[in-house]
PDB file of N, CA and C in Angstrom:
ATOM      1  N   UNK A1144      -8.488  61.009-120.448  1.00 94.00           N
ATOM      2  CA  UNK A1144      -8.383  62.383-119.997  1.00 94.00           C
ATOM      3  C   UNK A1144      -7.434  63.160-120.913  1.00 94.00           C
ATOM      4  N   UNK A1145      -6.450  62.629-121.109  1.00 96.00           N
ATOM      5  CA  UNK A1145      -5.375  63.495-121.870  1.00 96.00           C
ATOM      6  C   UNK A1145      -6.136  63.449-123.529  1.00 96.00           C
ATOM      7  N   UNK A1146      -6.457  62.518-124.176  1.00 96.00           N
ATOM      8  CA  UNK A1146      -7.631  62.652-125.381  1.00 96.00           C
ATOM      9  C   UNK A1146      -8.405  63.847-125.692  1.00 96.00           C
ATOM     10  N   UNK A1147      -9.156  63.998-124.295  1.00 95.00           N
ATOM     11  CA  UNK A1147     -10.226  65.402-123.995  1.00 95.00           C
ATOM     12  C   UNK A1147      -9.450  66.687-123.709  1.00 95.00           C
ATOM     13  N   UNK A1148      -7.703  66.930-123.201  1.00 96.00           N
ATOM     14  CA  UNK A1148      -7.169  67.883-122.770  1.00 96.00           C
ATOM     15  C   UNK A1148      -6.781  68.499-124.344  1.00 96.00           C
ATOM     16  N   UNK A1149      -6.278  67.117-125.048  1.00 97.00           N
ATOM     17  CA  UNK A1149      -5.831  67.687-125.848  1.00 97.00           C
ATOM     18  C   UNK A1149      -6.876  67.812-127.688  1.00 97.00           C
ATOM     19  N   UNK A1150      -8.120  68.015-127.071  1.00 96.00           N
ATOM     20  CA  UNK A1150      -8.981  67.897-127.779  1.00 96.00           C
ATOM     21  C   UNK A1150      -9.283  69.506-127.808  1.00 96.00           C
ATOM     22  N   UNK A1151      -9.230  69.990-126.400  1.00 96.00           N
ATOM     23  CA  UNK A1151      -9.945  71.081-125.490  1.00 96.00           C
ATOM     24  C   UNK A1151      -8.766  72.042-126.486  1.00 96.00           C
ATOM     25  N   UNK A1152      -7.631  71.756-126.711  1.00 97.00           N
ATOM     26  CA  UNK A1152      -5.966  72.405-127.150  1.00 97.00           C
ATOM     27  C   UNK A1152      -5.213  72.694-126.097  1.00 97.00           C
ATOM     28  N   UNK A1153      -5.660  71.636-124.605  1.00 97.00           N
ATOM     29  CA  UNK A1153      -4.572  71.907-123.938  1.00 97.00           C
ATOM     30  C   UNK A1153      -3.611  71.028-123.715  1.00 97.00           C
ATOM     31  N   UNK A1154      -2.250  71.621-123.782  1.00 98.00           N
ATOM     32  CA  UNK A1154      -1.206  70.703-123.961  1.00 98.00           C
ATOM     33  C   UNK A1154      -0.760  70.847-122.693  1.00 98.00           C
ATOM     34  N   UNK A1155      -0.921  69.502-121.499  1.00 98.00           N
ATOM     35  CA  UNK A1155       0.020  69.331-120.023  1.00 98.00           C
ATOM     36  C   UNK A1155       1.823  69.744-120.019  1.00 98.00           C
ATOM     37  N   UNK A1156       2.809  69.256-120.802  1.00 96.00           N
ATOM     38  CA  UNK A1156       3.849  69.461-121.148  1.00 96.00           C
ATOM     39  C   UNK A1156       4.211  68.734-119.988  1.00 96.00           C
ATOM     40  N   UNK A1157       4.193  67.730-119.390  1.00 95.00           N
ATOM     41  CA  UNK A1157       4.937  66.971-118.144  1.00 95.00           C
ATOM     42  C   UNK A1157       4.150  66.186-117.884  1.00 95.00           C
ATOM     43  N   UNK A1158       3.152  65.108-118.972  1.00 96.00           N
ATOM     44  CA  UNK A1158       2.783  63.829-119.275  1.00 96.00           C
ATOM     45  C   UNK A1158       3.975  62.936-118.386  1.00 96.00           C
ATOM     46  N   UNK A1159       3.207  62.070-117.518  1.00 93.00           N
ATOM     47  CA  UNK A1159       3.669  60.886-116.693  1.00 93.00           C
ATOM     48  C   UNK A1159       2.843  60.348-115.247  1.00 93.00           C
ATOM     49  N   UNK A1160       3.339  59.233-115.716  1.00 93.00           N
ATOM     50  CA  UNK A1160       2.575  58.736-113.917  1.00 93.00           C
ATOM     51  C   UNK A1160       2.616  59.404-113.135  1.00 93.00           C
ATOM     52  N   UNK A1161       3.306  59.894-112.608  1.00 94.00           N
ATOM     53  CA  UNK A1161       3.702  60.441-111.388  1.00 94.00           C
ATOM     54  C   UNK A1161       2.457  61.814-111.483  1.00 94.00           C
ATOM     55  N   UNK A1162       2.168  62.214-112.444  1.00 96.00           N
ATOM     56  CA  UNK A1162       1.381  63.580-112.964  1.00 96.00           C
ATOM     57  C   UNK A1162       0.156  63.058-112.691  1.00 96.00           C
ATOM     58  N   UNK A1163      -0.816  61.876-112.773  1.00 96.00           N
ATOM     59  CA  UNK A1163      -1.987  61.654-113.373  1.00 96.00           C
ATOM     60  C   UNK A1163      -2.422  61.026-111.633  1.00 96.00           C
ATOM     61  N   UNK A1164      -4.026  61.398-111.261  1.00 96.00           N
ATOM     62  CA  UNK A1164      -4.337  61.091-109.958  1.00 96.00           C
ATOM     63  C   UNK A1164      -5.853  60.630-110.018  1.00 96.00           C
ATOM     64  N   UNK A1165      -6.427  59.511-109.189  1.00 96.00           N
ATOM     65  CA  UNK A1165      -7.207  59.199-109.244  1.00 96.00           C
ATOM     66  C   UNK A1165      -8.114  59.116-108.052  1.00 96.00           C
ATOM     67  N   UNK A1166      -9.453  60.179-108.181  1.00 97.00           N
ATOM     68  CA  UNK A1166     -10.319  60.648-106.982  1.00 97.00           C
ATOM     69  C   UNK A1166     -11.500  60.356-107.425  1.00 97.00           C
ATOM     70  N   UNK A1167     -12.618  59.721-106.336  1.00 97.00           N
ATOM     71  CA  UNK A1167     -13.833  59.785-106.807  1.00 97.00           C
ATOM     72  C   UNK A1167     -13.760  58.933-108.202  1.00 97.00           C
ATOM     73  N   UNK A1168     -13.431  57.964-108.393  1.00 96.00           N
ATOM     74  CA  UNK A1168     -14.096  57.479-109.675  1.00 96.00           C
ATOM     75  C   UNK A1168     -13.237  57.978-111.049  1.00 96.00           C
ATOM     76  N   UNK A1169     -12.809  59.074-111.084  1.00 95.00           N
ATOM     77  CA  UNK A1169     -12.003  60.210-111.597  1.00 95.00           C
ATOM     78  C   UNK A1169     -10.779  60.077-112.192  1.00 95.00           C
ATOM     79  N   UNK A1170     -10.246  60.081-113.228  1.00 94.00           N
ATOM     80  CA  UNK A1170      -8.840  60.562-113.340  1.00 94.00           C
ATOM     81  C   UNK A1170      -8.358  62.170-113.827  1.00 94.00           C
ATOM     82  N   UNK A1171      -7.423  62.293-113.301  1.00 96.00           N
ATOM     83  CA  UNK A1171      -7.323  64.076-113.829  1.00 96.00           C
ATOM     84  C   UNK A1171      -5.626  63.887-113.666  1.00 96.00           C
ATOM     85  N   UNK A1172      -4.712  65.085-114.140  1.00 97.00           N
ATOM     86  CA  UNK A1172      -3.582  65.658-114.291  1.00 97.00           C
ATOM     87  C   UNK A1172      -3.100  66.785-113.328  1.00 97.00           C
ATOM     88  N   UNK A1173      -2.200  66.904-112.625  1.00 96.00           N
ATOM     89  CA  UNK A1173      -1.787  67.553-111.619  1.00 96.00           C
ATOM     90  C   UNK A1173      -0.499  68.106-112.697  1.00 96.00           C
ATOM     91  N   UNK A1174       0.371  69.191-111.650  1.00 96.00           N
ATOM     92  CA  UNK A1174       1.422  69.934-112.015  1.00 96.00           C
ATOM     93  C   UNK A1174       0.978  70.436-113.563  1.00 96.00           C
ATOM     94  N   UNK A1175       0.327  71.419-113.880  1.00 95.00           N
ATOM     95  CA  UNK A1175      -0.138  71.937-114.684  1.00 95.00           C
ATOM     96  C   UNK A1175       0.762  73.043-115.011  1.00 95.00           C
ATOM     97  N   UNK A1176       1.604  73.412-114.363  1.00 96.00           N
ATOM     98  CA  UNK A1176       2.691  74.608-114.741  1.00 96.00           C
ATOM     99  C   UNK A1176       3.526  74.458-115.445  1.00 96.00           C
ATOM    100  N   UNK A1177       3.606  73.521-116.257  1.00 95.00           N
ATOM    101  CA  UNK A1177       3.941  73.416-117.965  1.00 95.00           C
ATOM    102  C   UNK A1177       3.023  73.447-118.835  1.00 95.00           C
ATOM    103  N   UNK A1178       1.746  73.673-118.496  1.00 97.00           N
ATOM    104  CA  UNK A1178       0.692  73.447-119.611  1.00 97.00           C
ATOM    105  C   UNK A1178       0.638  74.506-120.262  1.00 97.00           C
ATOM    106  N   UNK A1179       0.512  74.403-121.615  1.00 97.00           N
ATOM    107  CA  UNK A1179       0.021  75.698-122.804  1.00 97.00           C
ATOM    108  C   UNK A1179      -1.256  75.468-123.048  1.00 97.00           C
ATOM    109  N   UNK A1180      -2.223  76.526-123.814  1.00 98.00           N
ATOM    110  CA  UNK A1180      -3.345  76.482-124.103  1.00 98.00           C
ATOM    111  C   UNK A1180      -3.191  76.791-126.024  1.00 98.00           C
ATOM    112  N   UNK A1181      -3.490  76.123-126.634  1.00 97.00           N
ATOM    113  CA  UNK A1181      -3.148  76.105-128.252  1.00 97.00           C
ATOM    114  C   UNK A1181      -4.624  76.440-128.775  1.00 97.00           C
ATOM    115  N   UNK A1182      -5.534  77.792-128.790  1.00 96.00           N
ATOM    116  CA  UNK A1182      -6.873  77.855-129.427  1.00 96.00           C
ATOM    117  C   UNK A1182      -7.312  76.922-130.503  1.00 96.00           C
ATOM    118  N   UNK A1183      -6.176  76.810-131.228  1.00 94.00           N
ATOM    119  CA  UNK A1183      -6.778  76.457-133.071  1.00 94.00           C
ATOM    120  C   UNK A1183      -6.064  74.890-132.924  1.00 94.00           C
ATOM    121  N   UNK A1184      -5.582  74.677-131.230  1.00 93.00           N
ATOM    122  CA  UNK A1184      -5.641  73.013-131.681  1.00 93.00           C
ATOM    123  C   UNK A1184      -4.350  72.405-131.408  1.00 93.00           C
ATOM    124  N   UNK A1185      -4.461  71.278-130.717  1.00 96.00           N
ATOM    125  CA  UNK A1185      -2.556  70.949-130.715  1.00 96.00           C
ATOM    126  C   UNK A1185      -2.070  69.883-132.212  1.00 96.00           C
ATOM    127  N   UNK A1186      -1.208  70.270-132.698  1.00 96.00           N
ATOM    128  CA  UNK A1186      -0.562  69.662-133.636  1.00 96.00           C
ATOM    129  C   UNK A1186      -0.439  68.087-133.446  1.00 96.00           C
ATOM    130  N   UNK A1187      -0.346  67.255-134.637  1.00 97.00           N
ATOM    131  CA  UNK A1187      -0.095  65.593-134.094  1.00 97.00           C
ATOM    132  C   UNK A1187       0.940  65.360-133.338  1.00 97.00           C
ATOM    133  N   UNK A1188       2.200  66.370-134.137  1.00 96.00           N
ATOM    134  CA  UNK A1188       3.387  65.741-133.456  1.00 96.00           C
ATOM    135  C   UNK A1188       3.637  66.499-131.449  1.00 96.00           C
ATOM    136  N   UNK A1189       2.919  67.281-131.017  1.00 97.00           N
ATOM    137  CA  UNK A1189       2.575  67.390-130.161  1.00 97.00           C
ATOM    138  C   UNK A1189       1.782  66.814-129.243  1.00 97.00           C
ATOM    139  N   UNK A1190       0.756  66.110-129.693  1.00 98.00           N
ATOM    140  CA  UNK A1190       0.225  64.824-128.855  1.00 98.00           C
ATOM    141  C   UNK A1190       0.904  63.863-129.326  1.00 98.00           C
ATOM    142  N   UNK A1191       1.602  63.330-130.060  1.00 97.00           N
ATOM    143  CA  UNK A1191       2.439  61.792-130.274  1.00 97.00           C
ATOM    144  C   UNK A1191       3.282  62.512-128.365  1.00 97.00           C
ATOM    145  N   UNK A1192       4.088  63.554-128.858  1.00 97.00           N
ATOM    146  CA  UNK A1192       4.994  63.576-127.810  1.00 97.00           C
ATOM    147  C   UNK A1192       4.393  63.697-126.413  1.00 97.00           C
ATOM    148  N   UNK A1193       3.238  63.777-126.133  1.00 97.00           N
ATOM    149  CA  UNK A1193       3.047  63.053-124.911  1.00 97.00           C
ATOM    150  C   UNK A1193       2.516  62.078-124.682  1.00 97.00           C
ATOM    151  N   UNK A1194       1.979  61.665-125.793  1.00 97.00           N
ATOM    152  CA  UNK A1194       1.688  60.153-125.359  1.00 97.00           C
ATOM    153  C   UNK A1194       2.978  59.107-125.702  1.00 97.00           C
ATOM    154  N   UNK A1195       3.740  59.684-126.286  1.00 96.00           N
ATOM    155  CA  UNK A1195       5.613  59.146-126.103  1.00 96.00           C
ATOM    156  C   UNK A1195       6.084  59.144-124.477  1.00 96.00           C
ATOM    157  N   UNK A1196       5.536  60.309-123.540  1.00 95.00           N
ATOM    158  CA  UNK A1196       6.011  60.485-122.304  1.00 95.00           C
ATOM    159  C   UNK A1196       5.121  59.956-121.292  1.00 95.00           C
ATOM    160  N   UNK A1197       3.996  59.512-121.624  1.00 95.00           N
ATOM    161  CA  UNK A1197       2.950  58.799-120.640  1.00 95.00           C
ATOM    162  C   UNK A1197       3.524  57.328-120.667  1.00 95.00           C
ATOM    163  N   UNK A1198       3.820  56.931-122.458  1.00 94.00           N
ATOM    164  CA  UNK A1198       4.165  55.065-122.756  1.00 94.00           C
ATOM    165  C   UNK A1198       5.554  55.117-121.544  1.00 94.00           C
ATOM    166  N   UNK A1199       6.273  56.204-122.219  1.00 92.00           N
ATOM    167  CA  UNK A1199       7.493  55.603-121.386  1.00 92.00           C
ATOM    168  C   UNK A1199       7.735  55.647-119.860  1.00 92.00           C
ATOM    169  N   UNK A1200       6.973  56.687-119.427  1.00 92.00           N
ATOM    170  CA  UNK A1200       6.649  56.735-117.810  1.00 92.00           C
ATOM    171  C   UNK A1200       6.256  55.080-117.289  1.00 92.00           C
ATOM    172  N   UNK A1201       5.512  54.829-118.186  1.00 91.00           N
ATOM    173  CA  UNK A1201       4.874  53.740-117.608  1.00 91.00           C
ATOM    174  C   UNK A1201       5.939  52.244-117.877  1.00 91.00           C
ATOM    175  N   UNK A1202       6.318  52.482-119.151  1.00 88.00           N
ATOM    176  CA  UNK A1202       7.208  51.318-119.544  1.00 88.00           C
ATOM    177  C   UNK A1202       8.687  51.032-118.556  1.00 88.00           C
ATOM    178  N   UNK A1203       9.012  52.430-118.066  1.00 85.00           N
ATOM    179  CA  UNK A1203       9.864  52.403-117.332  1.00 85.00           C
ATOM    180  C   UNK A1203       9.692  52.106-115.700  1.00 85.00           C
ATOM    181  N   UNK A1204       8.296  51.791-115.457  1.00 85.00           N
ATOM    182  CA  UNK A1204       7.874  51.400-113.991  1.00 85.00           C
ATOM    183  C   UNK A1204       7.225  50.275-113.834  1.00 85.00           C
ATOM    184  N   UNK A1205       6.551  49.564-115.546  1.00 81.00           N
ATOM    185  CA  UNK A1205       6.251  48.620-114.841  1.00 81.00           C
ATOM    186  C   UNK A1205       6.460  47.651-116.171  1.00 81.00           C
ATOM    187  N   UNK A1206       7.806  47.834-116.355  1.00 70.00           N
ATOM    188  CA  UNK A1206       7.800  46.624-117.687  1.00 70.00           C
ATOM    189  C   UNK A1206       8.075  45.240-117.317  1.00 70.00           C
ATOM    190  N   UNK A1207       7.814  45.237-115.606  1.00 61.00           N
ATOM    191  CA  UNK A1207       8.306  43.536-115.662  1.00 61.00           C
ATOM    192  C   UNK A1207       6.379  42.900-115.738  1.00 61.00           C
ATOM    193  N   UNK A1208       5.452  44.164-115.794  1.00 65.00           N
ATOM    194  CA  UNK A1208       4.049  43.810-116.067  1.00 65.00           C
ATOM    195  C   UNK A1208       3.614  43.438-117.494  1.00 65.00           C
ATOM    196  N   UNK A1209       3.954  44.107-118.080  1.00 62.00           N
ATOM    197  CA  UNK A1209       3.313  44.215-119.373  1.00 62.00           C
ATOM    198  C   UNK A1209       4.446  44.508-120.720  1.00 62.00           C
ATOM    199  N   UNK A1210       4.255  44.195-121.832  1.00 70.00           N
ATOM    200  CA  UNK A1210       5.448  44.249-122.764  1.00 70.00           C
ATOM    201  C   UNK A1210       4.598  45.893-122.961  1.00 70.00           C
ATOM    202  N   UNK A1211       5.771  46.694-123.698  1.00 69.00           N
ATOM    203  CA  UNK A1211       5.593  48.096-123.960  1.00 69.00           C
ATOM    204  C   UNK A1211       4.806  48.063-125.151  1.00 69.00           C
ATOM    205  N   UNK A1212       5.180  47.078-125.935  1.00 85.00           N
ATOM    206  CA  UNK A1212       4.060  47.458-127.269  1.00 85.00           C
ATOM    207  C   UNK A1212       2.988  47.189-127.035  1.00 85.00           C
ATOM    208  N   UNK A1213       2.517  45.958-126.316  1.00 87.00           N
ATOM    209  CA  UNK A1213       0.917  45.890-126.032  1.00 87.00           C
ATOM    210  C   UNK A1213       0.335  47.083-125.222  1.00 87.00           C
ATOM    211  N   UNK A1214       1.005  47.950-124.184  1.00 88.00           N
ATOM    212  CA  UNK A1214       0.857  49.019-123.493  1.00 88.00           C
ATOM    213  C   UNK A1214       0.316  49.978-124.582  1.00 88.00           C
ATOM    214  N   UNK A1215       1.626  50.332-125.480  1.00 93.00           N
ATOM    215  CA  UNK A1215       1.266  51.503-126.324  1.00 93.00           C
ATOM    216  C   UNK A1215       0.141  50.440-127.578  1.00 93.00           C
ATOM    217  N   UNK A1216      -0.008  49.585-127.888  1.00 94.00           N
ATOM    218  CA  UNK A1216      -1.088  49.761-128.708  1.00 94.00           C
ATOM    219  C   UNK A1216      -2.187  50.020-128.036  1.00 94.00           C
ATOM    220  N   UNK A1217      -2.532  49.865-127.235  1.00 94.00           N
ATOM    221  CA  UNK A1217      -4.031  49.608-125.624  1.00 94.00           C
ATOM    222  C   UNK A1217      -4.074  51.259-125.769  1.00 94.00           C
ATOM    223  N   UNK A1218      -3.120  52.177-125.141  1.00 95.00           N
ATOM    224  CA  UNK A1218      -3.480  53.500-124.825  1.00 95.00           C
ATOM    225  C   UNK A1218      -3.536  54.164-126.581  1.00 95.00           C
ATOM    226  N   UNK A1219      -3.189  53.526-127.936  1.00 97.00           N
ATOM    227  CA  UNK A1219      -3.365  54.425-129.163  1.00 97.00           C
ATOM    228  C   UNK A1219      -4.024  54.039-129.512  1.00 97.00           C
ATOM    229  N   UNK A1220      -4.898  52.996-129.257  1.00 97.00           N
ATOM    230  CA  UNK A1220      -6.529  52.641-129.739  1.00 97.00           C
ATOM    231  C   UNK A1220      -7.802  53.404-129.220  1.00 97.00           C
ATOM    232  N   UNK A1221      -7.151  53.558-127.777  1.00 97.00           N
ATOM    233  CA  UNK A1221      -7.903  54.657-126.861  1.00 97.00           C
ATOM    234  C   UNK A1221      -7.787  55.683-127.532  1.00 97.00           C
ATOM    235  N   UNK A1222      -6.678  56.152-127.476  1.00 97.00           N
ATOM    236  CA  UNK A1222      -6.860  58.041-127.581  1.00 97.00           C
ATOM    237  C   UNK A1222      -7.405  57.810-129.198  1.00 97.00           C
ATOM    238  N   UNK A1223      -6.931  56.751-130.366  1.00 97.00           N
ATOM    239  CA  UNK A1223      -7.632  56.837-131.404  1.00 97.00           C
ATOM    240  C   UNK A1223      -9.058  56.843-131.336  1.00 97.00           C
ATOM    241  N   UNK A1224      -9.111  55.720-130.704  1.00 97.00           N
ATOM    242  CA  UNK A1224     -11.227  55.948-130.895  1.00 97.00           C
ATOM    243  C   UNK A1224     -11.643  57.161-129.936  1.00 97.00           C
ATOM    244  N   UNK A1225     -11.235  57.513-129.263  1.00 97.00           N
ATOM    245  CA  UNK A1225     -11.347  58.959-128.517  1.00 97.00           C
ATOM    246  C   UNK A1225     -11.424  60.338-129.700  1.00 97.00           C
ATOM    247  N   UNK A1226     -10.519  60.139-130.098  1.00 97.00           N
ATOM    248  CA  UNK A1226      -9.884  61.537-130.801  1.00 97.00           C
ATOM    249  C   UNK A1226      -9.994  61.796-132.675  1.00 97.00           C
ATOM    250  N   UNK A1227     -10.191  60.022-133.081  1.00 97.00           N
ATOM    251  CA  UNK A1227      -9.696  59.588-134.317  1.00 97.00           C
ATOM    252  C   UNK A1227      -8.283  60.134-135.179  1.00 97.00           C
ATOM    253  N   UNK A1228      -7.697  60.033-134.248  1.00 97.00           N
ATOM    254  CA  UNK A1228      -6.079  60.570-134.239  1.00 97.00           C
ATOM    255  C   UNK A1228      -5.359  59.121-134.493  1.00 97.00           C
ATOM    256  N   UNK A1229      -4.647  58.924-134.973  1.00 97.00           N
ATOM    257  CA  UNK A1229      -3.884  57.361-134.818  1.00 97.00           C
ATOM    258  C   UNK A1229      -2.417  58.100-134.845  1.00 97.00           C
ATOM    259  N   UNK A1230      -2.190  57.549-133.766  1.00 97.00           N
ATOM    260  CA  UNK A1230      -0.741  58.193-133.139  1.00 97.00           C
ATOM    261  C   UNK A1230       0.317  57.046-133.910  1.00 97.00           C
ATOM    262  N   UNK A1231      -0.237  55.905-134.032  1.00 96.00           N
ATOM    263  CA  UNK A1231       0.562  54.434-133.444  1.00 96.00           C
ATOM    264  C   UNK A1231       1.540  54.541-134.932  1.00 96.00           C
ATOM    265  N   UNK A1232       2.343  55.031-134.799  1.00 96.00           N
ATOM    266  CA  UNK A1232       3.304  55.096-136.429  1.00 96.00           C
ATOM    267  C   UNK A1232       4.994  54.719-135.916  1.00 96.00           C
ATOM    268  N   UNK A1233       6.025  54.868-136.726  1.00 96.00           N
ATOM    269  CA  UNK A1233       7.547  54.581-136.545  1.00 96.00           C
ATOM    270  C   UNK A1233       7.942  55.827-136.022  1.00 96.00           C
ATOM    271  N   UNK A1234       7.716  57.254-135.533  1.00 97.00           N
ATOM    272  CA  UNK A1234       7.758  58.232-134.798  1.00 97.00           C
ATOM    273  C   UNK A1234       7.634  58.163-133.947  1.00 97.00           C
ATOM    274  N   UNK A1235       6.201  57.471-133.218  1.00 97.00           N
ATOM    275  CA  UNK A1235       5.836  57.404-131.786  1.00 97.00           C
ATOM    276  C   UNK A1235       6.875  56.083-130.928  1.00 97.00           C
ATOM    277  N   UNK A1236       6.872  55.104-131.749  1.00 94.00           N
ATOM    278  CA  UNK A1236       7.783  54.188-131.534  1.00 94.00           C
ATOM    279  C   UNK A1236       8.783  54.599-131.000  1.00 94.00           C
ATOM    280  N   UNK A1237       9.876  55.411-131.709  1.00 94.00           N
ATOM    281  CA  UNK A1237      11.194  56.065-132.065  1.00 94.00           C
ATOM    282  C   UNK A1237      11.438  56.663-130.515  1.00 94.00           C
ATOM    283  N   UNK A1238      10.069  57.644-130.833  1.00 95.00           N
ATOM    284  CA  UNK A1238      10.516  58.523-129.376  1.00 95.00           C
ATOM    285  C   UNK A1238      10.128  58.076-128.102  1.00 95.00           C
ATOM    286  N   UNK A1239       9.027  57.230-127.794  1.00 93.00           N
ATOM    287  CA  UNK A1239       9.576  55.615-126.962  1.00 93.00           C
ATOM    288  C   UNK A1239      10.554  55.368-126.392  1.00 93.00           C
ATOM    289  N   UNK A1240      10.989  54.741-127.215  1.00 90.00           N
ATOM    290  CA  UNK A1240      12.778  53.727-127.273  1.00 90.00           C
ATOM    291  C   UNK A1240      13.660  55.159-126.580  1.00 90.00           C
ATOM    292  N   UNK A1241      13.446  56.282-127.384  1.00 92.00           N
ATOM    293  CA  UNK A1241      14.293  57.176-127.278  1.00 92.00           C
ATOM    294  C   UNK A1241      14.207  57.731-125.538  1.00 92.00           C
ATOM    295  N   UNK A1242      13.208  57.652-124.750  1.00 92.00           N
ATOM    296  CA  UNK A1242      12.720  58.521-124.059  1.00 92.00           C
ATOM    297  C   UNK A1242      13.261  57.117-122.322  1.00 92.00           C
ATOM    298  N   UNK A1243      12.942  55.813-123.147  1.00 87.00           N
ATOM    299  CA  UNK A1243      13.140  54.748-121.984  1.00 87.00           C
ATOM    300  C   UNK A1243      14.278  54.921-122.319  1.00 87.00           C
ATOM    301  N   UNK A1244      15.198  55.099-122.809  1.00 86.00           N
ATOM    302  CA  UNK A1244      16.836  55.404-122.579  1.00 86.00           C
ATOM    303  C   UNK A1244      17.795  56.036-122.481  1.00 86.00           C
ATOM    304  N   UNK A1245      17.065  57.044-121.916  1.00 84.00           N
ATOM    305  CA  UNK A1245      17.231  58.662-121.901  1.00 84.00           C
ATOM    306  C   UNK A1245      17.568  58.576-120.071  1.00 84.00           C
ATOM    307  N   UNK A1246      18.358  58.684-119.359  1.00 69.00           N
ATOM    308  CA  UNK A1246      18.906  58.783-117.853  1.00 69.00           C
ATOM    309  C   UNK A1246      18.708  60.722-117.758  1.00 69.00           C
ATOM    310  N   UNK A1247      17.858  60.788-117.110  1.00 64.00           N
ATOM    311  CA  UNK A1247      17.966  62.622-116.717  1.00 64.00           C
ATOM    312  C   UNK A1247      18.802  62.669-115.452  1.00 64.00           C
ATOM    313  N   UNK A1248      19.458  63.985-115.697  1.00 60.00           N
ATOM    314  CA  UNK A1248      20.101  64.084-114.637  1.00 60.00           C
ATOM    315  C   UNK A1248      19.462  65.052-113.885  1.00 60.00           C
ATOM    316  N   UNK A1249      19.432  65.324-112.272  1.00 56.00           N
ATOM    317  CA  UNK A1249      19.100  65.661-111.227  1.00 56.00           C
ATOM    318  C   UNK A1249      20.206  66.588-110.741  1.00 56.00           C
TER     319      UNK A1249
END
């Protein structure tokens, strides 16, 4: 889904589990009131950064499941053969690491 959003040039801006819902067979994206609409296209380093915030959503809820790199190679093979985008570089990594160790405050 996020492949096709950001194919369409729309950028969600609040990529994460908690965002993504599954109806009917379906997956789709909720809380859309960060989303921009980009006509001529979203930039790479604009989809790396949410698929930086989907890996780490997930790495941070269920890493006693799955190691994070097999996670993020699984979802950048997807959105690659989806998109022919190859996200999977020392950037996307970076902001990863950066993002699972990042404490927000409330």
């Amino acid at each position: 889904v996020l492949a096709k959003m950001h194919d369409a040039g729309i950028y969600h801006g609040d990529v994460n589990l908690r965002n993504i819902y599954f109806l009917n067979g379906q997956y789709g994206f909720i809380d859309l009131d960060s989303a921009r609409i980009f006509p001529k296209g979203i930039s790479k380093s604009l989809r790396r950064q949410e698929l930086a915030r989907l890996i780490s959503s997930y790495a941070r809820e269920y890493s006693s499941r799955q190691e994070p790199d097999e996670f993020t190679n699984q979802v950048t093979a997807c959105y690659r053969e989806r998109t022919g985008i190859n996200l999977l570089d020392s950037k996307l990594n970076e902001r990863i690491q950066y993002l699972i160790r990042r404490v927000r405050r409330r």
